[in-house]
CSV table of N, CA, C and O in Angstrom, one decimal:
chain,number,residue,atom,x,y,z
A,9,MET,N,4.6,-23.7,-9.9
A,9,MET,CA,3.9,-24.2,-11.0
A,9,MET,C,4.6,-23.6,-12.1
A,9,MET,O,4.0,-21.9,-12.4
A,10,PRO,N,4.9,-24.5,-12.9
A,10,PRO,CA,5.2,-23.3,-14.3
A,10,PRO,C,4.3,-22.9,-15.5
A,10,PRO,O,3.3,-23.6,-15.1
A,11,VAL,N,4.5,-21.9,-15.7
A,11,VAL,CA,3.8,-21.1,-17.1
A,11,VAL,C,4.2,-21.7,-18.1
A,11,VAL,O,5.1,-21.6,-18.7
A,12,GLN,N,3.6,-22.2,-19.0
A,12,GLN,CA,3.9,-22.4,-21.0
A,12,GLN,C,3.1,-21.7,-21.7
A,12,GLN,O,2.3,-21.1,-21.6
A,13,ASN,N,3.9,-21.1,-22.3
A,13,ASN,CA,3.5,-20.3,-23.6
A,13,ASN,C,2.4,-19.5,-23.0
A,13,ASN,O,1.1,-18.9,-24.0
A,14,GLU,N,3.2,-18.9,-21.8
A,14,GLU,CA,1.5,-17.8,-21.6
A,14,GLU,C,2.7,-16.8,-21.4
A,14,GLU,O,3.4,-16.5,-20.5
A,15,GLU,N,2.4,-15.0,-21.5
A,15,GLU,CA,2.8,-14.1,-21.5
A,15,GLU,C,2.2,-13.9,-19.4
A,15,GLU,O,1.1,-13.5,-19.4
A,16,LEU,N,3.5,-13.6,-18.9
A,16,LEU,CA,3.2,-13.3,-17.9
A,16,LEU,C,2.8,-11.8,-17.6
A,16,LEU,O,3.7,-10.9,-18.2
A,17,PRO,N,2.0,-11.5,-16.9
A,17,PRO,CA,2.1,-9.7,-16.3
A,17,PRO,C,3.3,-9.0,-15.8
A,17,PRO,O,3.6,-9.7,-14.7
A,18,THR,N,3.5,-8.0,-15.8
A,18,THR,CA,4.3,-7.4,-15.2
A,18,THR,C,3.9,-6.8,-14.4
A,18,THR,O,2.7,-6.0,-14.2
A,19,LEU,N,4.6,-6.3,-13.1
A,19,LEU,CA,4.1,-5.8,-12.0
A,19,LEU,C,4.6,-4.2,-12.1
A,19,LEU,O,5.5,-4.0,-12.8
A,20,GLY,N,3.9,-3.4,-11.6
A,20,GLY,CA,4.3,-2.2,-12.5
A,20,GLY,C,4.8,-1.2,-10.9
A,20,GLY,O,5.3,-2.2,-10.2
A,21,ASN,N,5.3,-0.2,-11.3
A,21,ASN,CA,6.4,0.5,-10.2
A,21,ASN,C,5.9,0.6,-8.7
A,21,ASN,O,4.7,1.0,-8.7
A,22,SER,N,7.0,0.0,-7.5
A,22,SER,CA,6.7,0.4,-6.2
A,22,SER,C,7.5,1.5,-6.0
A,22,SER,O,7.3,1.9,-4.6
A,23,LEU,N,8.6,1.8,-6.5
A,23,LEU,CA,9.3,1.9,-5.7
A,23,LEU,C,8.9,3.5,-5.1
A,23,LEU,O,9.7,4.2,-4.2
A,24,ILE,N,8.3,4.6,-6.1
A,24,ILE,CA,7.9,6.0,-4.8
A,24,ILE,C,7.1,5.9,-4.1
A,24,ILE,O,7.6,6.2,-2.8
A,25,LEU,N,6.2,4.6,-3.6
A,25,LEU,CA,5.6,4.6,-2.7
A,25,LEU,C,6.0,3.9,-1.6
A,25,LEU,O,6.7,4.5,-0.5
A,26,ALA,N,7.6,2.8,-1.9
A,26,ALA,CA,7.9,2.6,-0.7
A,26,ALA,C,9.4,4.2,-0.3
A,26,ALA,O,9.6,3.9,0.9
A,27,GLN,N,9.1,4.9,-1.5
A,27,GLN,CA,10.5,5.5,-0.8
A,27,GLN,C,9.6,6.7,0.1
A,27,GLN,O,10.2,7.2,0.8
A,28,LYS,N,8.0,6.9,-0.4
A,28,LYS,CA,7.9,7.5,0.8
A,28,LYS,C,7.4,7.1,1.7
A,28,LYS,O,7.9,7.3,3.1
A,29,ARG,N,7.1,5.9,2.4
A,29,ARG,CA,7.1,4.9,3.3
A,29,ARG,C,8.5,4.9,4.3
A,29,ARG,O,8.4,5.0,5.5
A,30,LEU,N,9.6,5.2,3.4
A,30,LEU,CA,11.1,5.4,4.3
A,30,LEU,C,11.0,6.5,5.0
A,30,LEU,O,11.5,6.5,5.3
A,31,ASN,N,10.6,7.6,3.6
A,31,ASN,CA,11.1,8.9,4.6
A,31,ASN,C,10.0,9.0,5.6
A,31,ASN,O,10.3,10.0,6.9
A,32,GLN,N,8.9,8.5,5.4
A,32,GLN,CA,8.0,8.7,6.9
A,32,GLN,C,8.8,8.1,7.8
A,32,GLN,O,8.4,8.7,9.6
A,33,THR,N,9.0,6.6,7.6
A,33,THR,CA,10.1,6.5,9.1
A,33,THR,C,11.1,6.5,9.2
A,33,THR,O,11.4,6.7,10.5
A,34,ILE,N,11.9,7.6,8.7
A,34,ILE,CA,13.4,8.1,8.8
A,34,ILE,C,12.9,9.3,9.7
A,34,ILE,O,13.3,9.5,10.7
A,35,LYS,N,11.4,10.3,9.4
A,35,LYS,CA,11.3,11.2,9.8
A,35,LYS,C,10.6,10.7,11.5
A,35,LYS,O,11.0,10.9,12.6
A,36,LYS,N,9.9,10.1,11.8
A,36,LYS,CA,9.4,8.9,13.1
A,36,LYS,C,10.8,8.8,13.4
A,36,LYS,O,10.7,8.7,15.0
A,37,LEU,N,11.5,7.7,13.4
A,37,LEU,CA,12.6,7.3,14.0
A,37,LEU,C,14.1,8.7,14.3
A,37,LEU,O,14.3,8.7,15.7
A,38,ASP,N,13.7,9.3,14.0
A,38,ASP,CA,14.6,10.6,14.0
A,38,ASP,C,13.9,11.5,15.4
A,38,ASP,O,14.7,12.4,15.9
A,39,ARG,N,12.9,11.2,15.5
A,39,ARG,CA,12.7,11.7,17.5
A,39,ARG,C,12.3,10.6,18.2
A,39,ARG,O,12.2,11.4,19.6
A,40,ASN,N,12.6,9.6,17.8
A,40,ASN,CA,13.6,8.9,19.0
A,40,ASN,C,14.9,8.3,18.8
A,40,ASN,O,14.3,6.8,18.5
A,41,PRO,N,15.7,8.4,19.2
A,41,PRO,CA,16.8,7.8,19.1
A,41,PRO,C,16.4,5.7,20.0
A,41,PRO,O,17.7,5.4,18.6
A,42,TYR,N,16.0,5.9,20.8
A,42,TYR,CA,15.8,4.4,20.6
A,42,TYR,C,15.4,3.6,20.0
A,42,TYR,O,15.8,2.4,19.7
A,43,MET,N,13.9,4.4,19.5
A,43,MET,CA,13.7,3.6,17.8
A,43,MET,C,14.3,3.6,17.0
A,43,MET,O,14.8,2.4,16.7
A,44,HIS,N,15.2,4.5,16.3
A,44,HIS,CA,16.0,4.8,16.1
A,44,HIS,C,17.4,3.6,15.9
A,44,HIS,O,17.4,2.3,15.1
A,45,LYS,N,17.8,2.7,16.7
A,45,LYS,CA,18.8,2.5,17.1
A,45,LYS,C,18.0,0.6,16.8
A,45,LYS,O,18.8,-0.5,16.3
A,46,LEU,N,16.9,0.3,17.5
A,46,LEU,CA,15.7,-0.9,17.3
A,46,LEU,C,15.8,-1.3,15.7
A,46,LEU,O,16.4,-2.1,15.6
A,47,TYR,N,15.6,-0.4,15.4
A,47,TYR,CA,15.6,-0.6,13.8
A,47,TYR,C,16.2,-0.7,12.8
A,47,TYR,O,16.6,-1.5,12.2
A,48,CYS,N,18.0,0.1,12.8
A,48,CYS,CA,18.6,-0.2,12.7
A,48,CYS,C,19.6,-1.6,13.0
A,48,CYS,O,19.8,-1.9,11.9
A,49,GLU,N,19.3,-2.6,14.3
A,49,GLU,CA,19.5,-3.2,14.4
A,49,GLU,C,18.8,-4.5,13.6
A,49,GLU,O,19.0,-5.2,13.1
A,50,PHE,N,17.6,-4.1,13.8
A,50,PHE,CA,16.7,-5.0,12.8
A,50,PHE,C,17.4,-5.3,11.2
A,50,PHE,O,17.6,-6.5,11.0
A,51,LEU,N,17.2,-4.3,10.7
A,51,LEU,CA,17.9,-4.0,9.5
A,51,LEU,C,19.1,-4.6,9.3
A,51,LEU,O,19.2,-5.4,7.8
A,52,GLU,N,20.1,-4.4,10.1
A,52,GLU,CA,22.1,-5.5,10.2
A,52,GLU,C,21.2,-6.6,9.7
A,52,GLU,O,22.1,-7.2,9.4
A,53,GLU,N,20.6,-7.2,10.7
A,53,GLU,CA,20.7,-8.5,11.4
A,53,GLU,C,19.7,-9.3,9.6
A,53,GLU,O,19.9,-10.4,9.3
A,54,TYR,N,18.8,-8.5,9.6
A,54,TYR,CA,17.8,-8.6,8.1
A,54,TYR,C,18.6,-8.7,7.7
A,54,TYR,O,18.9,-9.9,6.3
A,55,GLU,N,20.3,-7.8,6.8
A,55,GLU,CA,20.9,-7.8,5.8
A,55,GLU,C,21.9,-9.2,6.0
A,55,GLU,O,21.7,-9.9,5.2
A,56,SER,N,22.6,-9.3,7.0
A,56,SER,CA,23.3,-10.4,7.7
A,56,SER,C,22.5,-11.9,7.1
A,56,SER,O,23.5,-12.4,7.4
A,57,LEU,N,21.3,-12.0,7.8
A,57,LEU,CA,20.5,-13.3,7.3
A,57,LEU,C,20.4,-13.5,5.7
A,57,LEU,O,20.3,-14.7,5.1
A,58,GLY,N,20.5,-12.3,4.4
A,58,GLY,CA,20.6,-12.9,4.0
A,58,GLY,C,19.2,-12.5,3.2
A,58,GLY,O,19.1,-12.8,1.8
A,59,HIS,N,18.4,-11.9,4.2
A,59,HIS,CA,16.8,-11.6,3.5
A,59,HIS,C,16.3,-10.0,2.7
A,59,HIS,O,15.6,-10.2,2.0
A,60,MET,N,18.0,-9.3,2.6
A,60,MET,CA,17.5,-8.4,2.0
A,60,MET,C,19.0,-7.8,1.6
A,60,MET,O,20.3,-8.4,2.2
A,61,GLN,N,18.8,-6.7,0.3
A,61,GLN,CA,20.0,-6.6,-0.1
A,61,GLN,C,20.1,-5.4,-0.6
A,61,GLN,O,19.3,-4.6,-0.8
A,62,ARG,N,21.4,-4.6,0.1
A,62,ARG,CA,21.7,-3.0,-0.5
A,62,ARG,C,22.2,-3.1,-2.1
A,62,ARG,O,22.6,-3.2,-3.2
A,63,ILE,N,21.2,-2.1,-2.7
A,63,ILE,CA,21.1,-1.8,-4.3
A,63,ILE,C,21.4,-0.1,-4.0
A,63,ILE,O,20.8,0.7,-4.0
A,64,PRO,N,22.8,-0.4,-5.0
A,64,PRO,CA,22.7,0.8,-5.2
A,64,PRO,C,22.7,1.9,-6.1
A,64,PRO,O,21.5,1.9,-6.3
A,65,ASP,N,22.3,3.6,-5.8
A,65,ASP,CA,21.4,4.1,-6.1
A,65,ASP,C,21.2,4.7,-7.3
A,65,ASP,O,20.3,4.6,-8.4
A,66,ASN,N,22.4,4.1,-8.2
A,66,ASN,CA,22.6,4.1,-9.8
A,66,ASN,C,22.2,2.9,-10.3
A,66,ASN,O,22.5,2.9,-12.1
A,67,CYS,N,22.3,2.3,-9.3
A,67,CYS,CA,21.3,1.0,-10.3
A,67,CYS,C,20.1,0.1,-10.6
A,67,CYS,O,19.3,0.5,-9.5
A,68,TYR,N,19.3,0.8,-11.8
A,68,TYR,CA,18.1,0.6,-12.2
A,68,TYR,C,17.7,0.0,-13.1
A,68,TYR,O,18.4,0.0,-14.1
A,69,SER,N,17.0,-1.1,-12.4
A,69,SER,CA,16.0,-1.8,-13.7
A,69,SER,C,14.8,-2.0,-13.7
A,69,SER,O,14.4,-2.0,-13.0
A,70,PRO,N,14.2,-2.1,-15.0
A,70,PRO,CA,12.7,-2.9,-14.4
A,70,PRO,C,12.2,-3.5,-14.0
A,70,PRO,O,11.2,-3.9,-14.0
A,71,ILE,N,13.0,-4.6,-14.0
A,71,ILE,CA,12.5,-5.9,-13.6
A,71,ILE,C,12.7,-6.0,-12.2
A,71,ILE,O,12.9,-7.1,-11.6
A,72,ASN,N,13.1,-4.6,-11.1
A,72,ASN,CA,13.1,-4.7,-9.5
A,72,ASN,C,11.9,-3.9,-9.3
A,72,ASN,O,11.1,-3.1,-9.4
A,73,TYR,N,11.7,-4.1,-8.1
A,73,TYR,CA,10.4,-4.2,-7.2
A,73,TYR,C,10.9,-4.0,-6.1
A,73,TYR,O,11.5,-4.7,-5.4
A,74,SER,N,10.3,-2.7,-5.3
A,74,SER,CA,10.4,-2.6,-3.9
A,74,SER,C,9.4,-2.8,-2.9
A,74,SER,O,7.9,-2.6,-3.7
A,75,LEU,N,9.8,-3.5,-1.8
A,75,LEU,CA,8.3,-3.9,-1.2
A,75,LEU,C,8.5,-2.9,0.2
A,75,LEU,O,9.5,-2.5,1.0
A,76,PRO,N,7.2,-1.8,0.0
A,76,PRO,CA,7.5,-0.9,1.0
A,76,PRO,C,7.0,-1.8,2.1
A,76,PRO,O,6.7,-2.8,2.8
A,77,TYR,N,8.0,-1.4,3.8
A,77,TYR,CA,7.7,-2.1,5.0
A,77,TYR,C,7.8,-0.9,5.7
A,77,TYR,O,8.2,0.9,5.6
A,78,HIS,N,7.4,-0.7,7.4
A,78,HIS,CA,7.4,0.5,8.1
A,78,HIS,C,7.3,-0.4,9.8
A,78,HIS,O,7.2,-1.7,9.6
A,79,GLY,N,8.4,-0.3,10.3
A,79,GLY,CA,8.5,-0.3,11.6
A,79,GLY,C,7.5,0.0,12.7
A,79,GLY,O,6.6,0.8,12.7
A,80,VAL,N,6.6,-0.8,13.8
A,80,VAL,CA,5.8,-1.1,14.6
A,80,VAL,C,6.7,-1.4,16.1
A,80,VAL,O,7.1,-2.1,16.0
A,81,PHE,N,6.4,-0.4,16.5
A,81,PHE,CA,7.0,-0.3,18.3
A,81,PHE,C,5.9,-0.4,19.6
A,81,PHE,O,4.3,0.1,19.2
A,82,LYS,N,6.0,-1.5,20.3
A,82,LYS,CA,5.4,-1.4,21.2
A,82,LYS,C,5.5,-1.3,22.7
A,82,LYS,O,6.5,-2.4,23.0
A,83,SER,N,5.4,-0.3,23.2
A,83,SER,CA,6.3,-0.2,24.4
A,83,SER,C,5.9,-1.1,25.2
A,83,SER,O,6.4,-1.4,26.9
A,84,GLN,N,4.5,-1.1,25.5
A,84,GLN,CA,3.9,-2.2,26.4
A,84,GLN,C,4.6,-3.3,26.5
A,84,GLN,O,4.2,-4.5,27.4
A,85,ASN,N,4.8,-4.4,25.6
A,85,ASN,CA,4.8,-6.0,25.1
A,85,ASN,C,6.7,-6.0,25.6
A,85,ASN,O,7.7,-5.2,24.6
A,86,ASN,N,7.2,-6.6,26.7
A,86,ASN,CA,8.2,-6.4,27.0
A,86,ASN,C,9.2,-7.7,26.2
A,86,ASN,O,10.0,-7.7,26.1
A,87,SER,N,8.3,-8.6,25.4
A,87,SER,CA,9.0,-9.9,24.9
A,87,SER,C,8.8,-9.4,23.4
A,87,SER,O,10.5,-9.6,22.5
A,88,THR,N,8.3,-8.1,22.4
A,88,THR,CA,8.6,-8.7,21.3
A,88,THR,C,8.4,-6.8,21.3
A,88,THR,O,7.1,-6.2,21.3
A,89,ARG,N,9.0,-5.9,21.4
A,89,ARG,CA,9.3,-4.2,21.4
A,89,ARG,C,9.0,-3.4,19.7
A,89,ARG,O,8.5,-2.6,19.8
A,90,HIS,N,9.6,-4.4,19.3
A,90,HIS,CA,9.7,-4.1,17.8
A,90,HIS,C,9.7,-4.7,16.8
A,90,HIS,O,10.3,-6.0,16.7
A,91,TYR,N,8.8,-4.4,15.6
A,91,TYR,CA,8.6,-5.3,14.3
A,91,TYR,C,8.7,-4.7,13.4
A,91,TYR,O,8.3,-3.8,13.7
A,92,VAL,N,8.6,-5.2,12.1
A,92,VAL,CA,8.6,-4.6,11.1
A,92,VAL,C,7.5,-5.6,10.3
A,92,VAL,O,7.4,-6.7,9.9
A,93,VAL,N,6.4,-4.4,9.9
A,93,VAL,CA,5.8,-4.8,8.5
A,93,VAL,C,5.7,-4.8,7.3
A,93,VAL,O,6.0,-3.4,6.6
A,94,PHE,N,6.0,-5.5,6.1
A,94,PHE,CA,5.7,-5.5,5.0
A,94,PHE,C,4.7,-5.9,4.3
A,94,PHE,O,3.8,-6.5,4.7
A,95,ASP,N,4.8,-4.7,3.2
A,95,ASP,CA,3.0,-4.5,2.5
A,95,ASP,C,3.5,-4.9,1.4
A,95,ASP,O,3.5,-4.4,0.5
A,96,GLY,N,3.1,-6.0,1.3
A,96,GLY,CA,3.0,-6.8,-0.2
A,96,GLY,C,1.9,-6.8,-1.1
A,96,GLY,O,1.8,-7.0,-2.3
A,97,SER,N,0.7,-6.4,-0.4
A,97,SER,CA,-0.7,-5.9,-1.1
A,97,SER,C,-0.2,-4.3,-1.8
A,97,SER,O,-1.4,-4.4,-2.2
A,98,VAL,N,0.5,-4.0,-1.6
A,98,VAL,CA,0.7,-2.5,-2.0
A,98,VAL,C,0.1,-2.3,-3.6
A,98,VAL,O,0.7,-3.2,-4.6
A,99,THR,N,-0.7,-1.3,-4.4
A,99,THR,CA,-1.0,-1.5,-5.1
A,99,THR,C,0.7,-0.6,-6.2
A,99,THR,O,0.8,0.4,-5.4
A,100,THR,N,0.5,-1.2,-7.3
A,100,THR,CA,1.7,-0.7,-7.8
A,100,THR,C,1.2,0.0,-8.7
A,100,THR,O,-0.4,0.0,-9.1
A,101,THR,N,2.0,1.1,-9.6
A,101,THR,CA,1.3,1.7,-11.2
A,101,THR,C,0.7,0.9,-11.8
A,101,THR,O,-0.2,1.5,-12.5
A,102,SER,N,1.1,-0.7,-11.9
A,102,SER,CA,-0.3,-1.0,-13.0
A,102,SER,C,-1.5,-1.3,-12.7
A,102,SER,O,-2.3,-2.1,-12.9
A,103,GLY,N,-1.7,-1.2,-11.1
A,103,GLY,CA,-3.0,-1.7,-10.0
A,103,GLY,C,-2.4,-3.2,-9.4
A,103,GLY,O,-3.7,-3.6,-8.7
């Protein structure tokens, strides 16, 4: 729905929390090569479908927002062994 003559609130910074979650995920994946393989395959597929894109380290803009996520692995379930959970309700620096 269009907003007319109204200032929209801006989201706060979520990059620091997203980086923290990424570092936790990397540590977890370093301990399990099979999970690492599944996770990399997911990210490659997600990127090839156009759902995400890589952003260079030196590219910073105040209007970019990071969406923290983490992988969930279920060894008991034969049909869905791996899926990724996106945390869109994460609290940013503006609350």
